Coordinates of N, CA and C in Angstrom, one line a residue:
X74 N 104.4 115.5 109.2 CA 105.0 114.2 109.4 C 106.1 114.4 110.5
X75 N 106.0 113.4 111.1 CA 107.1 113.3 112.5 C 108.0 112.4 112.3
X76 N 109.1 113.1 112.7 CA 110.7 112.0 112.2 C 110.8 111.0 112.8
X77 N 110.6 110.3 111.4 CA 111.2 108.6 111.8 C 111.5 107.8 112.7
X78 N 112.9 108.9 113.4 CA 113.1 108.3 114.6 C 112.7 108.6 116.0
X79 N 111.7 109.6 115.7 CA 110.6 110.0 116.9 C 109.6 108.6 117.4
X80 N 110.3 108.5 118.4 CA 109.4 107.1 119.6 C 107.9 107.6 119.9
X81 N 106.9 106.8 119.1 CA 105.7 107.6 119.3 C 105.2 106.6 120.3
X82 N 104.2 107.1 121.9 CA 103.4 106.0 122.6 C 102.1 106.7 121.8
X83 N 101.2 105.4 121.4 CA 99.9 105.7 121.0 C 99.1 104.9 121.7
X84 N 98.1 105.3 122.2 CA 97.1 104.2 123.7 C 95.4 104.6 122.9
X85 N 94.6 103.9 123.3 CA 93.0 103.4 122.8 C 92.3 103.7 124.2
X86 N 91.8 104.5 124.1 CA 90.8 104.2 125.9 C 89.4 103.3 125.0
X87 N 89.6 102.5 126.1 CA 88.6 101.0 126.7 C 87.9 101.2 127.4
X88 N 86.5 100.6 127.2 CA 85.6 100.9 128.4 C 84.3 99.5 127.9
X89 N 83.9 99.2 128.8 CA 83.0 98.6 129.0 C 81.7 99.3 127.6
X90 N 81.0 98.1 126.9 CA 80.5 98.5 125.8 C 80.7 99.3 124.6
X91 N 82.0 99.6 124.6 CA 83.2 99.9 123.3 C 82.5 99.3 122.0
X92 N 82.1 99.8 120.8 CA 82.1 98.9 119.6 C 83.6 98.6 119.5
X93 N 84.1 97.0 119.0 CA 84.7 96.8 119.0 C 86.1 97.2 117.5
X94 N 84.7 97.5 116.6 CA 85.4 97.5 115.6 C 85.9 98.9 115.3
X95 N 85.0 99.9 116.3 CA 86.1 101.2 116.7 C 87.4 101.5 117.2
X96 N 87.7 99.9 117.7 CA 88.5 100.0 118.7 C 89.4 99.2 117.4
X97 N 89.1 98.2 116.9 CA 89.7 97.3 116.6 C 90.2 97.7 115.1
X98 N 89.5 98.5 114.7 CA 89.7 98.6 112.8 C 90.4 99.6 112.9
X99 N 91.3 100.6 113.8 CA 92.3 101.6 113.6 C 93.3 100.8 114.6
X100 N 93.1 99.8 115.6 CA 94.0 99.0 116.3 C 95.3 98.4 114.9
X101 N 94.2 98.1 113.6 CA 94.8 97.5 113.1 C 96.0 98.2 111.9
X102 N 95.6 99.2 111.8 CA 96.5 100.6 111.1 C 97.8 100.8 112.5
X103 N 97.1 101.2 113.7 CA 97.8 102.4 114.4 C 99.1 101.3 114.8
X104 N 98.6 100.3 115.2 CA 99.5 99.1 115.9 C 101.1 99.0 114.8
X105 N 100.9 99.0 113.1 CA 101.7 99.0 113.0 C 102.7 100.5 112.1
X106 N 101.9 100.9 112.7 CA 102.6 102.7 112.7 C 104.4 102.6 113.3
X107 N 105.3 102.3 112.4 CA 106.7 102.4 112.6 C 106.8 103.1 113.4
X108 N 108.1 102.4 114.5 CA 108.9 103.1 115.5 C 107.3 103.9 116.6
X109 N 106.8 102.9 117.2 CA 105.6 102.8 117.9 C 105.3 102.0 118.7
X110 N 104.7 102.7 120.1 CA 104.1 101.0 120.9 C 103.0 101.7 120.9
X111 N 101.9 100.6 120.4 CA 100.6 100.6 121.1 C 99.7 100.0 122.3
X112 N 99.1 100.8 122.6 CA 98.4 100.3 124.1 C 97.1 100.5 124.6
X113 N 96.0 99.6 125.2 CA 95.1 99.8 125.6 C 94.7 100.5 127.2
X114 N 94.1 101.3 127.4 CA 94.2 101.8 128.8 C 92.2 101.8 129.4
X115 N 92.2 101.5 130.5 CA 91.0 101.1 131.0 C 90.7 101.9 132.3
X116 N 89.3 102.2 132.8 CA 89.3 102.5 133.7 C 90.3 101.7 134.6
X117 N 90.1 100.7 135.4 CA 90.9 99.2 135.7 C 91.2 98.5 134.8
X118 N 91.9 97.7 135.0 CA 93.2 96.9 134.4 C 92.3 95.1 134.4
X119 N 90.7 95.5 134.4 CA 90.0 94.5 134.0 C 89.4 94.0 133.0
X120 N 88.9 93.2 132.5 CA 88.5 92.9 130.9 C 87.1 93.3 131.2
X121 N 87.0 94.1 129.5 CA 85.5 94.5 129.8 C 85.1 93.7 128.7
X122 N 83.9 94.3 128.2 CA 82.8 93.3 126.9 C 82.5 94.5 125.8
X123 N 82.6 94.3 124.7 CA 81.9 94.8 123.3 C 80.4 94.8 123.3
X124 N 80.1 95.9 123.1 CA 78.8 95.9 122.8 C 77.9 95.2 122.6
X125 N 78.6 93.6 121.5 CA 78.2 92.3 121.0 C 78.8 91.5 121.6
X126 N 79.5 91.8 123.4 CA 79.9 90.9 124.2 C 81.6 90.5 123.9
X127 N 82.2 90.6 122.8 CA 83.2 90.5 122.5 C 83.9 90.8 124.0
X128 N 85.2 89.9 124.6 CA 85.9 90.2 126.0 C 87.5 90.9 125.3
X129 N 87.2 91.9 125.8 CA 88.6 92.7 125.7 C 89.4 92.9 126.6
X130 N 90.6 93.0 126.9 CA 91.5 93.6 128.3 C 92.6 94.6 128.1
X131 N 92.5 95.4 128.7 CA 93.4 96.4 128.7 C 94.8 96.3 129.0
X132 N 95.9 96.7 128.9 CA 96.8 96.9 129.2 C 97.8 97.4 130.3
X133 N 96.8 98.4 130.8 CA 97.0 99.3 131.9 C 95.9 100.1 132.2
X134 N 96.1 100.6 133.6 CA 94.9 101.4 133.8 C 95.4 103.2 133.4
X135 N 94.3 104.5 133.4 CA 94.3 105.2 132.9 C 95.5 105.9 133.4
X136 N 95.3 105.5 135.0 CA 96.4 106.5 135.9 C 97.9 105.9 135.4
X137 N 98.2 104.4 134.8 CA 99.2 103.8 134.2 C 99.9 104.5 133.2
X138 N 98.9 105.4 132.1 CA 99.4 105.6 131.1 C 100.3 106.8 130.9
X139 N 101.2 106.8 130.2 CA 102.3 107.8 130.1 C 101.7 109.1 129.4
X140 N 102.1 109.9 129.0 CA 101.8 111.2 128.2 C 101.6 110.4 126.7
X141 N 100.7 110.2 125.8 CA 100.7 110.0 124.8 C 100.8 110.8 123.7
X142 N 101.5 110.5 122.7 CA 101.7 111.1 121.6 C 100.5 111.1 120.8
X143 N 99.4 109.7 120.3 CA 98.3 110.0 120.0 C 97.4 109.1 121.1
X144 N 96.2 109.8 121.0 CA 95.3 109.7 122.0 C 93.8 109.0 121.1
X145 N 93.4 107.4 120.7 CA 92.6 107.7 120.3 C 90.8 107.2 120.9
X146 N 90.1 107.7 120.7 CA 89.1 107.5 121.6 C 87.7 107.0 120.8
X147 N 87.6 105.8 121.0 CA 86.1 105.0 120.2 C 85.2 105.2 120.8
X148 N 84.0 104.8 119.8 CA 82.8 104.7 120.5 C 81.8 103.7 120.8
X149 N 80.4 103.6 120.8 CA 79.7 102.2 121.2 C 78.8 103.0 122.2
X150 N 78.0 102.4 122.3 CA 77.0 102.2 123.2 C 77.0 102.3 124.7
X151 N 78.4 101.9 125.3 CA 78.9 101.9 126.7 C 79.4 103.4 126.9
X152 N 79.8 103.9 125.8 CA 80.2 105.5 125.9 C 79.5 106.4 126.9
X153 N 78.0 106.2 126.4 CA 76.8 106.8 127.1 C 77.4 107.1 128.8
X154 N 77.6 106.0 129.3 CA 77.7 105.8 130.6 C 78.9 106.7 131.4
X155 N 79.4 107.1 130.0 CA 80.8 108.0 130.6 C 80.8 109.1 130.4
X156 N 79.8 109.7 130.1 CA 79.2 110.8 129.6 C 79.5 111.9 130.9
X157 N 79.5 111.3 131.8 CA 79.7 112.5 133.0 C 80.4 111.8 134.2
X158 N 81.4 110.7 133.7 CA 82.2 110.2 135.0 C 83.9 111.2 134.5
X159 N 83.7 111.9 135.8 CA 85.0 113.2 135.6 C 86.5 112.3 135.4
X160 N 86.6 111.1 136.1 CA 87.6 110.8 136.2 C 88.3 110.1 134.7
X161 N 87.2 109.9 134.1 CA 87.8 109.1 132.5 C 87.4 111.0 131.8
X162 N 86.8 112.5 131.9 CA 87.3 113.0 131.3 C 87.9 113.5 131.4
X163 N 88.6 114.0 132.9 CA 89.5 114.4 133.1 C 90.9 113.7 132.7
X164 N 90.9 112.3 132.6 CA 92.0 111.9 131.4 C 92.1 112.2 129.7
X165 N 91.1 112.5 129.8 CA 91.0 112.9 128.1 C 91.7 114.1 128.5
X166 N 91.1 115.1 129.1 CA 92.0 116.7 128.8 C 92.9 116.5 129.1
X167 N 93.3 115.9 129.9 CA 95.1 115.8 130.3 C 95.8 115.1 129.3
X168 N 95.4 114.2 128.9 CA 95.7 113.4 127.5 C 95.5 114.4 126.0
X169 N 95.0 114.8 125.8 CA 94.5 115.7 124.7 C 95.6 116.9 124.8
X170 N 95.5 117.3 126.3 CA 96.6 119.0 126.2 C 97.8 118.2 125.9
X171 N 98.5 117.3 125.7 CA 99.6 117.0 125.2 C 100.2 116.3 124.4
X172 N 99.2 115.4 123.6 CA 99.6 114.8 122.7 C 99.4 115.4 121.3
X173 N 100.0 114.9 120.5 CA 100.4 114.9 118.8 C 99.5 115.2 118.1
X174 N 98.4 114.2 118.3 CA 97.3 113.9 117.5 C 96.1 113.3 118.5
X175 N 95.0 113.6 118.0 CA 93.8 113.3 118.7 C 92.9 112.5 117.6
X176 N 92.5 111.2 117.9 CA 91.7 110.8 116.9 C 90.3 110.4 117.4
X177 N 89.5 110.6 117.1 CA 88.0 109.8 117.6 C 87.1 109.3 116.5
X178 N 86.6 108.5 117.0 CA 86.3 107.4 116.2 C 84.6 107.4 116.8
X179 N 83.5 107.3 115.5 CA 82.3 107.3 115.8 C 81.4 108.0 117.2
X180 N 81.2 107.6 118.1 CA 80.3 108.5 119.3 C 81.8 108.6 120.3
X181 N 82.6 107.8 120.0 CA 84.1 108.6 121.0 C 83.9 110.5 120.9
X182 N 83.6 111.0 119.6 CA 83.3 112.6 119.7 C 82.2 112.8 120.4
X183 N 81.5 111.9 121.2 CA 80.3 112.9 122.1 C 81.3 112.3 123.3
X184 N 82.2 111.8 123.7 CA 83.1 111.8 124.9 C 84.0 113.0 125.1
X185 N 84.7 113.4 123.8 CA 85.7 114.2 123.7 C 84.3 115.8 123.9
X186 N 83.6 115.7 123.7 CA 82.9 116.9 123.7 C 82.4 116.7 125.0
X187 N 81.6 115.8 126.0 CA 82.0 116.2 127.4 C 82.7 116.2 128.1
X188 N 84.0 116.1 127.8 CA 85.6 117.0 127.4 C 85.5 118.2 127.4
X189 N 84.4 118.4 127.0 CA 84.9 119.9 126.5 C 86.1 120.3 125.7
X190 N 86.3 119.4 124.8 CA 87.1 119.6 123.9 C 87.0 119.7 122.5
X191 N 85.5 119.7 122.2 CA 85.1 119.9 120.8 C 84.7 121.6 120.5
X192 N 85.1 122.5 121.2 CA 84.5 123.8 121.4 C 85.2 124.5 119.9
X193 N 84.2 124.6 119.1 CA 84.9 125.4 117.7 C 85.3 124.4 116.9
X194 N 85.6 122.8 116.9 CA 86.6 121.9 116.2 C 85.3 121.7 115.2
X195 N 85.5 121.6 113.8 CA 85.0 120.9 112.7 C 85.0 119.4 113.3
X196 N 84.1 118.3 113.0 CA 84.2 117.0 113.7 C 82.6 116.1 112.9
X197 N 82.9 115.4 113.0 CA 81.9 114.2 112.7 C 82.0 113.8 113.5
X198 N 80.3 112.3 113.6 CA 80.2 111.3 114.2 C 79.6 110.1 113.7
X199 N 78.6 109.3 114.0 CA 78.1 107.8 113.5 C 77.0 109.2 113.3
X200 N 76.0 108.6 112.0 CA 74.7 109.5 111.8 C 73.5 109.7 112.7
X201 N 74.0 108.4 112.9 CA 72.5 108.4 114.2 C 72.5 109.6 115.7
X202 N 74.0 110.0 115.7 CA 74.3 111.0 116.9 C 75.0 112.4 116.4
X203 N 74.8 112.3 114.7 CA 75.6 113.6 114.4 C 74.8 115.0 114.7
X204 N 73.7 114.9 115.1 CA 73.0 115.8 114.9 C 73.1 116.6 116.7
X205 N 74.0 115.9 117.5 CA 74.2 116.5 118.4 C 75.5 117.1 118.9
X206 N 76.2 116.9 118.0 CA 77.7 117.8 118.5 C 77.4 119.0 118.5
X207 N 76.1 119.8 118.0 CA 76.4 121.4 118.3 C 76.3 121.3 120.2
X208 N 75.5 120.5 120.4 CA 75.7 120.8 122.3 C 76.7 120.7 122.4
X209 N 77.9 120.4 121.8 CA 79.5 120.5 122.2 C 80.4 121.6 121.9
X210 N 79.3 122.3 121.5 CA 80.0 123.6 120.7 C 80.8 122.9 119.1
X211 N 80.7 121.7 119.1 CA 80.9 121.4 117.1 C 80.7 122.1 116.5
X212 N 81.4 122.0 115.5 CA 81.1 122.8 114.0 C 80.6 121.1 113.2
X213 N 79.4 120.5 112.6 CA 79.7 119.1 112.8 C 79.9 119.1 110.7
X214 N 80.5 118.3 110.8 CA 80.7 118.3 109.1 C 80.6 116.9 108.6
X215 N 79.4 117.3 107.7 CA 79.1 115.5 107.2 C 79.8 114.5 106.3
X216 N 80.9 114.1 106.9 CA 82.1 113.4 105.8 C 82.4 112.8 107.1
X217 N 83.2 111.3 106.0 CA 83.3 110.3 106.3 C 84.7 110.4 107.4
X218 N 85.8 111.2 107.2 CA 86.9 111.7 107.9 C 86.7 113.1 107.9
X219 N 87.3 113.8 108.8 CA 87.3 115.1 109.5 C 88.6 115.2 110.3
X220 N 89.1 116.6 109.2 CA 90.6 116.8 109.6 C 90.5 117.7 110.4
X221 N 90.5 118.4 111.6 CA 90.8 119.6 112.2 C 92.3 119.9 112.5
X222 N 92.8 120.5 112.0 CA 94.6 120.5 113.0 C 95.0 119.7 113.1
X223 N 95.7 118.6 114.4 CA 96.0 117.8 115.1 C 94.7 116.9 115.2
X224 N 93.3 117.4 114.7 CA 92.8 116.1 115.3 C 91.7 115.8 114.3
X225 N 91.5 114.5 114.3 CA 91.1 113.4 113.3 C 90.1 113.3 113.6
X226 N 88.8 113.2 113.2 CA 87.6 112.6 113.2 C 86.9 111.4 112.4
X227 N 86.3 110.0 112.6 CA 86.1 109.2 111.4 C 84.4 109.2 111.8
X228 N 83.5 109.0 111.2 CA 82.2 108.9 111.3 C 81.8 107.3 111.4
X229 N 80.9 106.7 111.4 CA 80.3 105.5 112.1 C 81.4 104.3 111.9
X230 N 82.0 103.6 112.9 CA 82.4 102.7 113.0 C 83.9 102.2 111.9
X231 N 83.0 101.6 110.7 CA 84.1 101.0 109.9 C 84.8 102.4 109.7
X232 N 84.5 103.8 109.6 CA 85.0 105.0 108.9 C 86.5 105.0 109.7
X233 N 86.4 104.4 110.9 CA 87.7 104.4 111.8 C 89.0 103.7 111.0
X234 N 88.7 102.8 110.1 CA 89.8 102.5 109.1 C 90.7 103.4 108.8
X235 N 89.6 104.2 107.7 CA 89.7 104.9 107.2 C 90.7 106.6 107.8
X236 N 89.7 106.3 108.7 CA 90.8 107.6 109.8 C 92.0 107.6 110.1
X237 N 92.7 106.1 110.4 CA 93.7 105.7 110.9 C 94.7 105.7 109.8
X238 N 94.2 105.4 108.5 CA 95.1 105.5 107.4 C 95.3 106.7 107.3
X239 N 94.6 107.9 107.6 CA 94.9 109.3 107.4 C 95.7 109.4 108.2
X240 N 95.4 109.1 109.5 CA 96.0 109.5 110.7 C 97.8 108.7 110.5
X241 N 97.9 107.9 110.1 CA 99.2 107.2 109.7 C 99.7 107.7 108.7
X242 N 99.3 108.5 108.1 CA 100.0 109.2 106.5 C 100.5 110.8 107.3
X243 N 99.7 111.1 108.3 CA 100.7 112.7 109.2 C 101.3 112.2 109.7
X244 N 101.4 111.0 110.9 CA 102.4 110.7 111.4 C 103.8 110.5 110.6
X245 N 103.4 109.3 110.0 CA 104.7 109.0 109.0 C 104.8 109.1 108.0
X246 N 103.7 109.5 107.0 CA 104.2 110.1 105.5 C 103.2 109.0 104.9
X247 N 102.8 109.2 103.6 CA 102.0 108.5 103.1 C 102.3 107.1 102.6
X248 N 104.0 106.9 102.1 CA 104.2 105.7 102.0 C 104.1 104.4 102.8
X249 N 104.3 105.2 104.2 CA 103.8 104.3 105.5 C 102.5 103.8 105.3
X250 N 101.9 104.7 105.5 CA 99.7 104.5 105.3 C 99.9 103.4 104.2
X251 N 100.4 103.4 103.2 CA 99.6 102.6 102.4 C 100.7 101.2 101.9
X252 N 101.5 101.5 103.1 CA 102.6 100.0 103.2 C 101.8 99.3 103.8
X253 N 100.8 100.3 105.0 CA 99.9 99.1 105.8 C 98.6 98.9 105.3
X254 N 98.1 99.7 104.2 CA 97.0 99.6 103.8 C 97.2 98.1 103.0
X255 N 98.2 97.7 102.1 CA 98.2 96.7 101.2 C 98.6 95.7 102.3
X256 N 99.5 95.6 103.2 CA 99.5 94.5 104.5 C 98.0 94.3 104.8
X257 N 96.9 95.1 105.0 CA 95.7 94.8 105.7 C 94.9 94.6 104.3
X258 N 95.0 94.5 103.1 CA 94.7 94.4 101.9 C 93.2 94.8 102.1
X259 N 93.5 96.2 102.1 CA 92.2 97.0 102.7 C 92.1 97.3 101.1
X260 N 91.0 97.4 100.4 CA 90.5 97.6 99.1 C 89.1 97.0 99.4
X261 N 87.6 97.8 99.8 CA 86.4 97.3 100.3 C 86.0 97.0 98.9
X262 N 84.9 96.7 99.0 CA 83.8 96.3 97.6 C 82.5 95.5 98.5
X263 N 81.9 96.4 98.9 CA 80.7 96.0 99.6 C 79.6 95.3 98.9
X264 N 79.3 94.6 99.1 CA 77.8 93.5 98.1 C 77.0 94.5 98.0
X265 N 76.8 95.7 99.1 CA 75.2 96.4 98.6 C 75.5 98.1 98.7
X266 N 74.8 99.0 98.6 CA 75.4 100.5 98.7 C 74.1 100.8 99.7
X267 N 74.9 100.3 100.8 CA 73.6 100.7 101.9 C 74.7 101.1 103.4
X268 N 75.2 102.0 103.1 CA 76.3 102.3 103.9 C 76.0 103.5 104.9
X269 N 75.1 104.5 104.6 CA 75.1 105.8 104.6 C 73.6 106.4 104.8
X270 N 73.0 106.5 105.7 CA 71.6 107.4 105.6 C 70.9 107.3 103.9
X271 N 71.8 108.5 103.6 CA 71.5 108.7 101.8 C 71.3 107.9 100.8
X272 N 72.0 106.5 101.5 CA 72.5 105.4 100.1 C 71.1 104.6 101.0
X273 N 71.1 104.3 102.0 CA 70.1 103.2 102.1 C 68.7 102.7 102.0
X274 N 68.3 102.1 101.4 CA 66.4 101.9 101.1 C 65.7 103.0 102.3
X275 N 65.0 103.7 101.7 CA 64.0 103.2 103.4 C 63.4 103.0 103.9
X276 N 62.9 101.7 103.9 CA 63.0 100.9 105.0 C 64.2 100.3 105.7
X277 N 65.4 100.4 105.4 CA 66.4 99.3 105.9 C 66.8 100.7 106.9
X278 N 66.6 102.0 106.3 CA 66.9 103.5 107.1 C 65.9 103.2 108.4
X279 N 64.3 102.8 108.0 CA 63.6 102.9 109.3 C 64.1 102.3 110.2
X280 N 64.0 100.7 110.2 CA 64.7 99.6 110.9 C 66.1 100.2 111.6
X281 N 66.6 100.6 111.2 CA 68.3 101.0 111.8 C 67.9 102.0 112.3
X282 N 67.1 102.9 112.5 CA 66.7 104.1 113.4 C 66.3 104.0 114.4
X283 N 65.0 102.5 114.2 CA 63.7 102.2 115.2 C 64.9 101.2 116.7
X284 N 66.2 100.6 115.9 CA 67.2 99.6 116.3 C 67.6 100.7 117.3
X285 N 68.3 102.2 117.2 CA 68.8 102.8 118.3 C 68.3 104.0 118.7
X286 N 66.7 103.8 118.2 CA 66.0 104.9 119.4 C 66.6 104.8 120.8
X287 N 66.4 104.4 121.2 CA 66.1 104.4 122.7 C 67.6 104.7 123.7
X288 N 68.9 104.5 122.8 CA 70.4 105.1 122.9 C 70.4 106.3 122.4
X289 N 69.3 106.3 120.8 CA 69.7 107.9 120.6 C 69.4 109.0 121.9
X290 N 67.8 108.8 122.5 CA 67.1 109.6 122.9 C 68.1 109.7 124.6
X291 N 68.9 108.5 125.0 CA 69.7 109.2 125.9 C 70.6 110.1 125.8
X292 N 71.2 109.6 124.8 CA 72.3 110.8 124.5 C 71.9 111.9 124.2
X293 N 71.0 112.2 123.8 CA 70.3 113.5 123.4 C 70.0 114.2 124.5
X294 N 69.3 113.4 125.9 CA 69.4 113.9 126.9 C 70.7 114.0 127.9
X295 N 71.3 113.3 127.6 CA 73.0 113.7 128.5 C 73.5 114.8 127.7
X296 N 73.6 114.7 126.3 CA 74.6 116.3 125.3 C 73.6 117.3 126.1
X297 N 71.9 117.6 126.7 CA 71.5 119.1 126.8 C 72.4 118.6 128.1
X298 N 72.4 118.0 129.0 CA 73.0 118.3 130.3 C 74.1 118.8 130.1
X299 N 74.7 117.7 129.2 CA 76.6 118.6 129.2 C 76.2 120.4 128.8
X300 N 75.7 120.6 127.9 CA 76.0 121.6 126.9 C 75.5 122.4 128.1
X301 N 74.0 122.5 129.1 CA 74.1 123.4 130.3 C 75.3 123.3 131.0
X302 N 76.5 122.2 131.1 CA 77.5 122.3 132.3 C 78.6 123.0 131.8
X303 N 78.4 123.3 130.3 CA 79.5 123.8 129.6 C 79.2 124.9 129.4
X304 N 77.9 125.4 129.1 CA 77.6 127.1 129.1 C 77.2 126.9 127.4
X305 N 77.2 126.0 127.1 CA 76.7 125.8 125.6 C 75.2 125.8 125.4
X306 N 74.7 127.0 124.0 CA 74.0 126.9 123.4 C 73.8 126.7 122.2
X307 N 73.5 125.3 122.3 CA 73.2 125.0 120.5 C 72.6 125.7 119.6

């Protein structure tokens, strides 16, 4: 836990086809993490779109951002595209060697891993892509949060809630986490238990597979590129 009166900056990297609700469902924990500013940081300081078109705008651009204390990085579909633009990871490692806490959220850990920063870290991701963090040198562990040290992992999407409550209970203690858990009257009860690979029919499993073939099979092909640029063998 970090003292109270420790000024924390916490910033989200934004990018063009972000799931939103990566972005948005720890936006809503992290934002009111006491004695804190939050902030969005973008390549440019232009509005991009959610995966489902949603228009988001950033706050500042990456070169804008100060040293952050936590660093957290979502995922989506537009991820893919950043998979080997040096200039958004070379803000991650420079953001990463100095901040607090590191949190990533769904396929955000196949960014932080061509980072080159997943080397040895225990880490989750969304299921549909967990099966490639060994190209990142992952240790990949199948749970819903994933605590390494300093850094936080949440698995597909909504899990990012969940992360941010964790990730708000090191920052400021557990009574904090769950001051904002009952403010966001977070207590789920889903209509069906089709949440998870394991839990879902399958067929509702085919359909959601057949839905992001064609994302999986890139990223499958960009993680062998990274993992040859990193000297990684899965």
């Amino acid at each position: 836990m970090i003292p109270p009166d420790t000024h924390l900056q916490i910033g989200s990297l934004l990018f063009e086809g972000v799931d939103q609700i990566d972005l948005t469902g720890p936006f809503e924990v992290l934002s009111r993490i006491p004695n804190a500013t939050y902030r969005l940081y973008g390549k440019t300081t232009e509005p991009v779109r959610d995966v489902r078109g949603l228009r988001l705008s950033p706050d500042a651009s990456l070169a804008e951002a100060p040293q952050l204390d936590v660093l957290h990085v979502p995922g989506g579909f537009g991820q893919e595209a950043l998979m080997e633009d040096e200039a958004v990871l070379g803000w991650l490692r420079d953001q990463a060697a100095g901040a607090r806490s590191v949190f990533s959220v769904c396929t955000g850990a196949l960014l932080c891993g061509a980072a080159g920063l997943l080397r040895g870290r225990r880490a989750t991701t969304h299921w549909a892509s967990f099966d490639l963090l060994p190209f990142f040198g992952a240790i990949p562990v199948d749970q819903r949060v994933v605590v390494d040290g300093t850094w936080v992992f949440a698995a597909g999407v909504t899990a990012g809630i969940d992360g941010a409550l964790r990730l708000a209970a090191e920052l400021r203690g557990a009574d904090a986490a769950q001051a904002i858990q009952l403010y966001m009257a977070y207590a789920p009860e889903p209509p069906f238990d089709s949440g998870t690979p394991e839990r879902a029919p399958p067929a509702i499993l085919e359909q959601a597979r057949a839905a992001v073939a064609a994302i999986t099979e890139r990223r499958a092909d960009t993680a062998r590129r990274v993992a040859a640029r990193l000297g990684i063998a899965p």
